[in-house]
Amino acid sequence: MTFSTAAPCIIGHRGAAGLVPENTLPSFEAACHLGVDAVELDVYAVDGQLIVIHDDDLDRTTNGKGPVTAQSFAALRRLDAGSGAGIPTLDEVWRLLPANVGLNIELKGPGTAQPVAAWLRDRAAGEPQERLMVSSFDHEALRAFQAASGHRAIVAPLFHRWRKDCVAVTRAFATDWINVNEKLLTRARMGLLTSEGLKISAYTVNSVRRAETLVRLGVHGLFTDRPDRVSRSALTR
Ligand code: G3P
Ligand code: MG
């Protein structure tokens, strides 16, 4: 279905992070099995490789310690990221996705804009634009990505705090897509964003009730750790 599906677009957050260790291949497999429209992941660049992990240190999600970028790619690949699964590369996740599942790459680590642009050019050329989304809280990095990429993907700025200028910031990327912390999405703010014609994706929504409210208010996409619960069938009954 990908990102252009009719709302609600269900996006498996870090795979199916509420069910299987986040950002691992089994987590992405589980999300696909549960029928998501797309998955989201977080990338870092290490030794010229793009790896999939959320935190900037290894302690919470792996059996390693310290900053991700202090390790070599080879050392990172020996770690356990949960239930025996390793830290995957972006390419490994991409290869396991069925063609009808979209991918949201969140630029998380420093220096990921250029390598992600290059990766899209090399590995995802010819893919429909609506299958690929690149987002970041780091709007400088997102601008650098956009400049390098030739607009090969949907671009979506992320917001974890409400900003009065968030519409203008989004429009400056020449995109309609905006990804926002669900806690910020009051009725009034949703009214503002939808009246501007923006496509809003809310993170992270694990309750069906909250998901229903957001869809009623006009949210397009829902990032969820629990695609077993927050699913298209649960929301369109
Ligand atoms: O992209 C949506 C969401 O993943 C942003 O926050 O911290 O979970 O990466 P975070
Ligand atoms: Mg993320």
PDB file of C-alpha atoms and ligand atoms in Angstrom:
ATOM      1  CA  MET A   1       0.000   0.000   0.000  1.00  0.00           C
ATOM      2  CA  THR A   2       2.903   2.359   0.823  1.00  0.00           C
ATOM      3  CA  PHE A   3       2.567   5.971   2.024  1.00  0.00           C
ATOM      4  CA  SER A   4       0.050   6.965  -0.643  1.00  0.00           C
ATOM      5  CA  THR A   5      -2.567   4.562   0.671  1.00  0.00           C
ATOM      6  CA  ALA A   6      -5.871   6.016   1.839  1.00  0.00           C
ATOM      7  CA  ALA A   7      -5.733   6.946   5.527  1.00  0.00           C
ATOM      8  CA  PRO A   8      -5.002   5.401   7.899  1.00  0.00           C
ATOM      9  CA  CYS A   9      -1.536   4.528   6.645  1.00  0.00           C
ATOM     10  CA  ILE A  10      -0.138   2.125   9.246  1.00  0.00           C
ATOM     11  CA  ILE A  11       3.613   2.508   9.747  1.00  0.00           C
ATOM     12  CA  GLY A  12       5.392  -0.122  11.825  1.00  0.00           C
ATOM     13  CA  HIS A  13       7.596   1.881  14.198  1.00  0.00           C
ATOM     14  CA  ARG A  14      11.141   0.468  14.308  1.00  0.00           C
ATOM     15  CA  GLY A  15       9.436  -2.611  12.829  1.00  0.00           C
ATOM     16  CA  ALA A  16       6.990  -3.859  15.414  1.00  0.00           C
ATOM     17  CA  ALA A  17       8.894  -2.504  18.415  1.00  0.00           C
ATOM     18  CA  GLY A  18       6.209  -3.389  20.943  1.00  0.00           C
ATOM     19  CA  LEU A  19       6.311  -7.045  19.975  1.00  0.00           C
ATOM     20  CA  VAL A  20       9.840  -7.931  18.771  1.00  0.00           C
ATOM     21  CA  PRO A  21      13.179  -6.205  19.580  1.00  0.00           C
ATOM     22  CA  GLU A  22      13.135  -2.868  17.764  1.00  0.00           C
ATOM     23  CA  ASN A  23      15.033  -2.204  14.536  1.00  0.00           C
ATOM     24  CA  THR A  24      15.923  -5.884  14.013  1.00  0.00           C
ATOM     25  CA  LEU A  25      15.110  -7.958  10.944  1.00  0.00           C
ATOM     26  CA  PRO A  26      12.613 -10.121  12.904  1.00  0.00           C
ATOM     27  CA  SER A  27      10.857  -6.917  13.985  1.00  0.00           C
ATOM     28  CA  PHE A  28      10.464  -5.732  10.378  1.00  0.00           C
ATOM     29  CA  GLU A  29       9.341  -9.206   9.333  1.00  0.00           C
ATOM     30  CA  ALA A  30       6.709  -9.205  12.082  1.00  0.00           C
ATOM     31  CA  ALA A  31       5.420  -5.788  11.001  1.00  0.00           C
ATOM     32  CA  CYS A  32       5.095  -6.949   7.381  1.00  0.00           C
ATOM     33  CA  HIS A  33       3.367 -10.125   8.513  1.00  0.00           C
ATOM     34  CA  LEU A  34       0.851  -7.963  10.405  1.00  0.00           C
ATOM     35  CA  GLY A  35      -0.011  -6.083   7.219  1.00  0.00           C
ATOM     36  CA  VAL A  36       1.560  -2.650   7.725  1.00  0.00           C
ATOM     37  CA  ASP A  37       1.604  -0.185   4.834  1.00  0.00           C
ATOM     38  CA  ALA A  38       5.159   0.899   5.647  1.00  0.00           C
ATOM     39  CA  VAL A  39       7.897   0.531   8.247  1.00  0.00           C
ATOM     40  CA  GLU A  40      10.023   3.173   9.933  1.00  0.00           C
ATOM     41  CA  LEU A  41      13.668   2.785  10.951  1.00  0.00           C
ATOM     42  CA  ASP A  42      16.497   4.956  12.292  1.00  0.00           C
ATOM     43  CA  VAL A  43      19.891   5.107  10.570  1.00  0.00           C
ATOM     44  CA  TYR A  44      23.483   5.859  11.536  1.00  0.00           C
ATOM     45  CA  ALA A  45      26.494   5.899   9.229  1.00  0.00           C
ATOM     46  CA  VAL A  46      29.552   3.952  10.436  1.00  0.00           C
ATOM     47  CA  ASP A  47      32.605   3.162   8.284  1.00  0.00           C
ATOM     48  CA  GLY A  48      30.627   4.131   5.200  1.00  0.00           C
ATOM     49  CA  GLN A  49      27.831   1.691   6.031  1.00  0.00           C
ATOM     50  CA  LEU A  50      24.243   2.558   6.969  1.00  0.00           C
ATOM     51  CA  ILE A  51      23.099   0.683  10.043  1.00  0.00           C
ATOM     52  CA  VAL A  52      19.711   0.564  11.717  1.00  0.00           C
ATOM     53  CA  ILE A  53      19.573   1.523  15.397  1.00  0.00           C
ATOM     54  CA  HIS A  54      17.726   4.187  17.371  1.00  0.00           C
ATOM     55  CA  ASP A  55      19.896   5.408  20.250  1.00  0.00           C
ATOM     56  CA  ASP A  56      23.276   7.069  19.878  1.00  0.00           C
ATOM     57  CA  ASP A  57      24.683   4.610  22.374  1.00  0.00           C
ATOM     58  CA  LEU A  58      24.467   0.856  22.424  1.00  0.00           C
ATOM     59  CA  ASP A  59      23.425   0.214  26.015  1.00  0.00           C
ATOM     60  CA  ARG A  60      19.626   0.062  25.844  1.00  0.00           C
ATOM     61  CA  THR A  61      19.076  -2.080  22.776  1.00  0.00           C
ATOM     62  CA  THR A  62      22.214  -4.242  22.447  1.00  0.00           C
ATOM     63  CA  ASN A  63      24.743  -6.134  24.569  1.00  0.00           C
ATOM     64  CA  GLY A  64      27.350  -3.485  23.668  1.00  0.00           C
ATOM     65  CA  LYS A  65      28.276  -0.315  25.519  1.00  0.00           C
ATOM     66  CA  GLY A  66      29.030   3.293  24.660  1.00  0.00           C
ATOM     67  CA  PRO A  67      28.509   5.430  21.570  1.00  0.00           C
ATOM     68  CA  VAL A  68      27.468   3.709  18.336  1.00  0.00           C
ATOM     69  CA  THR A  69      29.904   5.790  16.301  1.00  0.00           C
ATOM     70  CA  ALA A  70      32.860   4.866  18.542  1.00  0.00           C
ATOM     71  CA  GLN A  71      32.696   1.276  17.219  1.00  0.00           C
ATOM     72  CA  SER A  72      33.772  -0.154  13.896  1.00  0.00           C
ATOM     73  CA  PHE A  73      31.109  -1.536  11.573  1.00  0.00           C
ATOM     74  CA  ALA A  74      32.566  -5.030  12.078  1.00  0.00           C
ATOM     75  CA  ALA A  75      32.358  -4.731  15.890  1.00  0.00           C
ATOM     76  CA  LEU A  76      28.763  -3.458  15.708  1.00  0.00           C
ATOM     77  CA  ARG A  77      27.788  -6.399  13.548  1.00  0.00           C
ATOM     78  CA  ARG A  78      28.936  -8.849  16.231  1.00  0.00           C
ATOM     79  CA  LEU A  79      26.498  -7.426  18.814  1.00  0.00           C
ATOM     80  CA  ASP A  80      23.163  -8.882  19.862  1.00  0.00           C
ATOM     81  CA  ALA A  81      20.322  -6.398  19.323  1.00  0.00           C
ATOM     82  CA  GLY A  82      17.756  -8.686  20.968  1.00  0.00           C
ATOM     83  CA  SER A  83      16.796 -12.356  20.849  1.00  0.00           C
ATOM     84  CA  GLY A  84      20.024 -13.161  19.020  1.00  0.00           C
ATOM     85  CA  ALA A  85      19.360 -10.806  16.101  1.00  0.00           C
ATOM     86  CA  GLY A  86      22.149  -8.430  15.067  1.00  0.00           C
ATOM     87  CA  ILE A  87      22.087  -4.757  14.134  1.00  0.00           C
ATOM     88  CA  PRO A  88      20.879  -4.800  10.515  1.00  0.00           C
ATOM     89  CA  THR A  89      22.042  -2.668   7.637  1.00  0.00           C
ATOM     90  CA  LEU A  90      19.575  -0.471   5.754  1.00  0.00           C
ATOM     91  CA  ASP A  91      20.081  -2.717   2.764  1.00  0.00           C
ATOM     92  CA  GLU A  92      19.144  -5.866   4.683  1.00  0.00           C
ATOM     93  CA  VAL A  93      15.875  -4.322   5.822  1.00  0.00           C
ATOM     94  CA  TRP A  94      15.116  -3.080   2.324  1.00  0.00           C
ATOM     95  CA  ARG A  95      15.698  -6.548   0.857  1.00  0.00           C
ATOM     96  CA  LEU A  96      13.194  -8.189   3.173  1.00  0.00           C
ATOM     97  CA  LEU A  97      10.356  -5.727   2.487  1.00  0.00           C
ATOM     98  CA  PRO A  98       7.650  -6.850   0.077  1.00  0.00           C
ATOM     99  CA  ALA A  99       7.266  -4.460  -2.882  1.00  0.00           C
ATOM    100  CA  ASN A 100       3.973  -3.135  -1.524  1.00  0.00           C
ATOM    101  CA  VAL A 101       5.452  -2.020   1.818  1.00  0.00           C
ATOM    102  CA  GLY A 102       6.888   1.494   2.093  1.00  0.00           C
ATOM    103  CA  LEU A 103      10.040   2.492   3.964  1.00  0.00           C
ATOM    104  CA  ASN A 104      10.561   5.582   6.133  1.00  0.00           C
ATOM    105  CA  ILE A 105      14.256   6.199   6.741  1.00  0.00           C
ATOM    106  CA  GLU A 106      14.775   8.530   9.686  1.00  0.00           C
ATOM    107  CA  LEU A 107      18.150  10.291   9.538  1.00  0.00           C
ATOM    108  CA  LYS A 108      19.263   9.853  13.136  1.00  0.00           C
ATOM    109  CA  GLY A 109      23.051   9.736  13.287  1.00  0.00           C
ATOM    110  CA  PRO A 110      25.414  12.499  12.134  1.00  0.00           C
ATOM    111  CA  GLY A 111      26.522  12.444   8.520  1.00  0.00           C
ATOM    112  CA  THR A 112      23.676  10.297   7.195  1.00  0.00           C
ATOM    113  CA  ALA A 113      22.261  12.741   4.593  1.00  0.00           C
ATOM    114  CA  GLN A 114      24.766  12.036   1.804  1.00  0.00           C
ATOM    115  CA  PRO A 115      25.012   8.265   2.293  1.00  0.00           C
ATOM    116  CA  VAL A 116      21.222   7.893   2.373  1.00  0.00           C
ATOM    117  CA  ALA A 117      20.930   9.972  -0.818  1.00  0.00           C
ATOM    118  CA  ALA A 118      23.576   7.741  -2.425  1.00  0.00           C
ATOM    119  CA  TRP A 119      21.859   4.597  -1.154  1.00  0.00           C
ATOM    120  CA  LEU A 120      18.549   5.679  -2.692  1.00  0.00           C
ATOM    121  CA  ARG A 121      20.271   6.371  -5.993  1.00  0.00           C
ATOM    122  CA  ASP A 122      22.035   3.009  -6.046  1.00  0.00           C
ATOM    123  CA  ARG A 123      19.515   0.683  -4.449  1.00  0.00           C
ATOM    124  CA  ALA A 124      16.078   2.211  -4.928  1.00  0.00           C
ATOM    125  CA  ALA A 125      16.271   3.834  -8.344  1.00  0.00           C
ATOM    126  CA  GLY A 126      13.045   3.270 -10.217  1.00  0.00           C
ATOM    127  CA  GLU A 127      10.989   2.768  -7.065  1.00  0.00           C
ATOM    128  CA  PRO A 128       7.808   4.854  -6.967  1.00  0.00           C
ATOM    129  CA  GLN A 129       8.283   7.976  -4.878  1.00  0.00           C
ATOM    130  CA  GLU A 130       5.381   7.033  -2.594  1.00  0.00           C
ATOM    131  CA  ARG A 131       7.279   3.954  -1.379  1.00  0.00           C
ATOM    132  CA  LEU A 132      10.126   5.902   0.206  1.00  0.00           C
ATOM    133  CA  MET A 133      10.072   8.599   2.847  1.00  0.00           C
ATOM    134  CA  VAL A 134      13.067  10.311   4.450  1.00  0.00           C
ATOM    135  CA  SER A 135      12.501  12.232   7.678  1.00  0.00           C
ATOM    136  CA  SER A 136      14.500  13.840  10.459  1.00  0.00           C
ATOM    137  CA  PHE A 137      14.267  16.016  13.545  1.00  0.00           C
ATOM    138  CA  ASP A 138      17.524  17.484  12.262  1.00  0.00           C
ATOM    139  CA  HIS A 139      16.161  19.796   9.591  1.00  0.00           C
ATOM    140  CA  GLU A 140      19.656  20.792   8.476  1.00  0.00           C
ATOM    141  CA  ALA A 141      20.404  17.146   7.742  1.00  0.00           C
ATOM    142  CA  LEU A 142      17.096  16.816   5.905  1.00  0.00           C
ATOM    143  CA  ARG A 143      17.955  19.857   3.768  1.00  0.00           C
ATOM    144  CA  ALA A 144      21.363  18.357   3.011  1.00  0.00           C
ATOM    145  CA  PHE A 145      19.653  15.108   2.044  1.00  0.00           C
ATOM    146  CA  GLN A 146      17.216  16.918  -0.222  1.00  0.00           C
ATOM    147  CA  ALA A 147      19.997  18.857  -1.921  1.00  0.00           C
ATOM    148  CA  ALA A 148      21.965  15.656  -2.534  1.00  0.00           C
ATOM    149  CA  SER A 149      19.097  13.393  -3.495  1.00  0.00           C
ATOM    150  CA  GLY A 150      17.397  15.072  -6.405  1.00  0.00           C
ATOM    151  CA  HIS A 151      14.097  14.490  -4.561  1.00  0.00           C
ATOM    152  CA  ARG A 152      14.072  10.716  -4.884  1.00  0.00           C
ATOM    153  CA  ALA A 153      11.789  10.254  -1.868  1.00  0.00           C
ATOM    154  CA  ILE A 154       9.014  11.914   0.078  1.00  0.00           C
ATOM    155  CA  VAL A 155      10.649  14.313   2.553  1.00  0.00           C
ATOM    156  CA  ALA A 156       9.007  14.870   5.942  1.00  0.00           C
ATOM    157  CA  PRO A 157      10.355  17.095   8.711  1.00  0.00           C
ATOM    158  CA  LEU A 158       9.802  15.686  12.212  1.00  0.00           C
ATOM    159  CA  PHE A 159       8.582  17.783  15.139  1.00  0.00           C
ATOM    160  CA  HIS A 160       8.787  16.732  18.791  1.00  0.00           C
ATOM    161  CA  ARG A 161       7.766  20.204  20.035  1.00  0.00           C
ATOM    162  CA  TRP A 162       5.037  22.418  18.655  1.00  0.00           C
ATOM    163  CA  ARG A 163       6.360  25.332  16.625  1.00  0.00           C
ATOM    164  CA  LYS A 164       4.216  28.184  15.415  1.00  0.00           C
ATOM    165  CA  ASP A 165       6.131  28.110  12.158  1.00  0.00           C
ATOM    166  CA  CYS A 166       5.887  24.372  11.557  1.00  0.00           C
ATOM    167  CA  VAL A 167       3.755  24.870   8.424  1.00  0.00           C
ATOM    168  CA  ALA A 168       6.292  27.300   6.975  1.00  0.00           C
ATOM    169  CA  VAL A 169       9.179  25.012   7.938  1.00  0.00           C
ATOM    170  CA  THR A 170       7.434  22.110   6.198  1.00  0.00           C
ATOM    171  CA  ARG A 171       6.586  24.145   3.101  1.00  0.00           C
ATOM    172  CA  ALA A 172      10.210  25.217   2.820  1.00  0.00           C
ATOM    173  CA  PHE A 173      10.968  21.570   1.999  1.00  0.00           C
ATOM    174  CA  ALA A 174       8.433  21.788  -0.838  1.00  0.00           C
ATOM    175  CA  THR A 175       6.600  18.854   0.714  1.00  0.00           C
ATOM    176  CA  ASP A 176       3.076  18.212   1.994  1.00  0.00           C
ATOM    177  CA  TRP A 177       4.266  15.670   4.548  1.00  0.00           C
ATOM    178  CA  ILE A 178       4.842  16.394   8.218  1.00  0.00           C
ATOM    179  CA  ASN A 179       5.592  13.901  11.001  1.00  0.00           C
ATOM    180  CA  VAL A 180       4.576  15.025  14.488  1.00  0.00           C
ATOM    181  CA  ASN A 181       4.610  13.679  18.053  1.00  0.00           C
ATOM    182  CA  GLU A 182       1.026  12.564  18.621  1.00  0.00           C
ATOM    183  CA  LYS A 183       0.929  14.312  22.020  1.00  0.00           C
ATOM    184  CA  LEU A 184       1.130  17.669  20.234  1.00  0.00           C
ATOM    185  CA  LEU A 185      -1.883  17.004  18.018  1.00  0.00           C
ATOM    186  CA  THR A 186      -4.784  18.829  19.605  1.00  0.00           C
ATOM    187  CA  ARG A 187      -7.988  19.409  17.670  1.00  0.00           C
ATOM    188  CA  ALA A 188      -6.991  23.037  16.992  1.00  0.00           C
ATOM    189  CA  ARG A 189      -3.531  22.151  15.711  1.00  0.00           C
ATOM    190  CA  MET A 190      -4.932  19.359  13.565  1.00  0.00           C
ATOM    191  CA  GLY A 191      -7.402  21.898  12.173  1.00  0.00           C
ATOM    192  CA  LEU A 192      -4.552  24.221  11.259  1.00  0.00           C
ATOM    193  CA  LEU A 193      -2.417  21.500   9.647  1.00  0.00           C
ATOM    194  CA  THR A 194      -5.273  19.939   7.673  1.00  0.00           C
ATOM    195  CA  SER A 195      -6.541  23.342   6.486  1.00  0.00           C
ATOM    196  CA  GLU A 196      -3.075  23.796   4.986  1.00  0.00           C
ATOM    197  CA  GLY A 197      -3.531  20.537   3.108  1.00  0.00           C
ATOM    198  CA  LEU A 198      -0.671  18.810   4.908  1.00  0.00           C
ATOM    199  CA  LYS A 199      -0.418  15.042   5.257  1.00  0.00           C
ATOM    200  CA  ILE A 200       0.203  14.437   8.922  1.00  0.00           C
ATOM    201  CA  SER A 201       1.750  11.301  10.367  1.00  0.00           C
ATOM    202  CA  ALA A 202       1.632  10.914  14.148  1.00  0.00           C
ATOM    203  CA  TYR A 203       4.174   9.045  16.282  1.00  0.00           C
ATOM    204  CA  THR A 204       3.848   6.866  18.301  1.00  0.00           C
ATOM    205  CA  VAL A 205       0.267   5.633  18.633  1.00  0.00           C
ATOM    206  CA  ASN A 206      -0.249   2.329  20.404  1.00  0.00           C
ATOM    207  CA  SER A 207      -3.866   2.705  21.500  1.00  0.00           C
ATOM    208  CA  VAL A 208      -6.742   2.090  19.107  1.00  0.00           C
ATOM    209  CA  ARG A 209      -8.822   4.734  20.829  1.00  0.00           C
ATOM    210  CA  ARG A 210      -6.223   7.449  20.314  1.00  0.00           C
ATOM    211  CA  ALA A 211      -5.683   6.248  16.752  1.00  0.00           C
ATOM    212  CA  GLU A 212      -9.415   6.566  16.049  1.00  0.00           C
ATOM    213  CA  THR A 213      -9.455  10.114  17.405  1.00  0.00           C
ATOM    214  CA  LEU A 214      -6.465  11.131  15.316  1.00  0.00           C
ATOM    215  CA  VAL A 215      -7.903   9.616  12.152  1.00  0.00           C
ATOM    216  CA  ARG A 216     -11.154  11.488  12.802  1.00  0.00           C
ATOM    217  CA  LEU A 217      -9.140  14.683  13.128  1.00  0.00           C
ATOM    218  CA  GLY A 218      -7.536  14.033   9.749  1.00  0.00           C
ATOM    219  CA  VAL A 219      -4.256  12.256  10.440  1.00  0.00           C
ATOM    220  CA  HIS A 220      -2.935  10.432   7.387  1.00  0.00           C
ATOM    221  CA  GLY A 221      -0.337   8.118   8.937  1.00  0.00           C
ATOM    222  CA  LEU A 222       0.075   6.378  12.289  1.00  0.00           C
ATOM    223  CA  PHE A 223       3.445   5.180  13.531  1.00  0.00           C
ATOM    224  CA  THR A 224       2.833   2.294  15.882  1.00  0.00           C
ATOM    225  CA  ASP A 225       4.891  -0.167  17.931  1.00  0.00           C
ATOM    226  CA  ARG A 226       1.821  -2.437  17.956  1.00  0.00           C
ATOM    227  CA  PRO A 227       0.649  -3.090  14.410  1.00  0.00           C
ATOM    228  CA  ASP A 228      -1.247  -6.091  15.786  1.00  0.00           C
ATOM    229  CA  ARG A 229      -3.494  -3.628  17.637  1.00  0.00           C
ATOM    230  CA  VAL A 230      -3.375  -0.386  15.647  1.00  0.00           C
ATOM    231  CA  SER A 231      -4.258  -1.884  12.284  1.00  0.00           C
ATOM    232  CA  ARG A 232      -6.320  -0.867   9.293  1.00  0.00           C
ATOM    233  CA  SER A 233      -8.953  -3.475  10.164  1.00  0.00           C
ATOM    234  CA  ALA A 234      -9.230  -2.239  13.759  1.00  0.00           C
ATOM    235  CA  LEU A 235      -9.687   1.335  12.547  1.00  0.00           C
ATOM    236  CA  THR A 236     -12.092   0.841   9.687  1.00  0.00           C
ATOM    237  CA  ARG A 237     -14.555  -1.483  11.412  1.00  0.00           C
TER     238      ARG A 237
HETATM  239  O1  G3P B   1       9.810   8.886  12.873  1.00  0.00           O
HETATM  240  C1  G3P B   1       8.910   8.783  13.925  1.00  0.00           C
HETATM  241  C2  G3P B   1       9.616   8.479  15.213  1.00  0.00           C
HETATM  242  O2  G3P B   1      10.449   7.375  15.015  1.00  0.00           O
HETATM  243  C3  G3P B   1      10.419   9.631  15.724  1.00  0.00           C
HETATM  244  O3  G3P B   1      10.920   9.456  17.004  1.00  0.00           O
HETATM  245  O4  G3P B   1      12.624   8.865  18.660  1.00  0.00           O
HETATM  246  O5  G3P B   1      11.070   7.120  17.832  1.00  0.00           O
HETATM  247  O6  G3P B   1      12.873   7.995  16.366  1.00  0.00           O
HETATM  248  P1  G3P B   1      11.916   8.317  17.471  1.00  0.00           P
HETATM  249 MG    MG B   2      12.482   6.968  14.544  1.00  0.00          MG
END
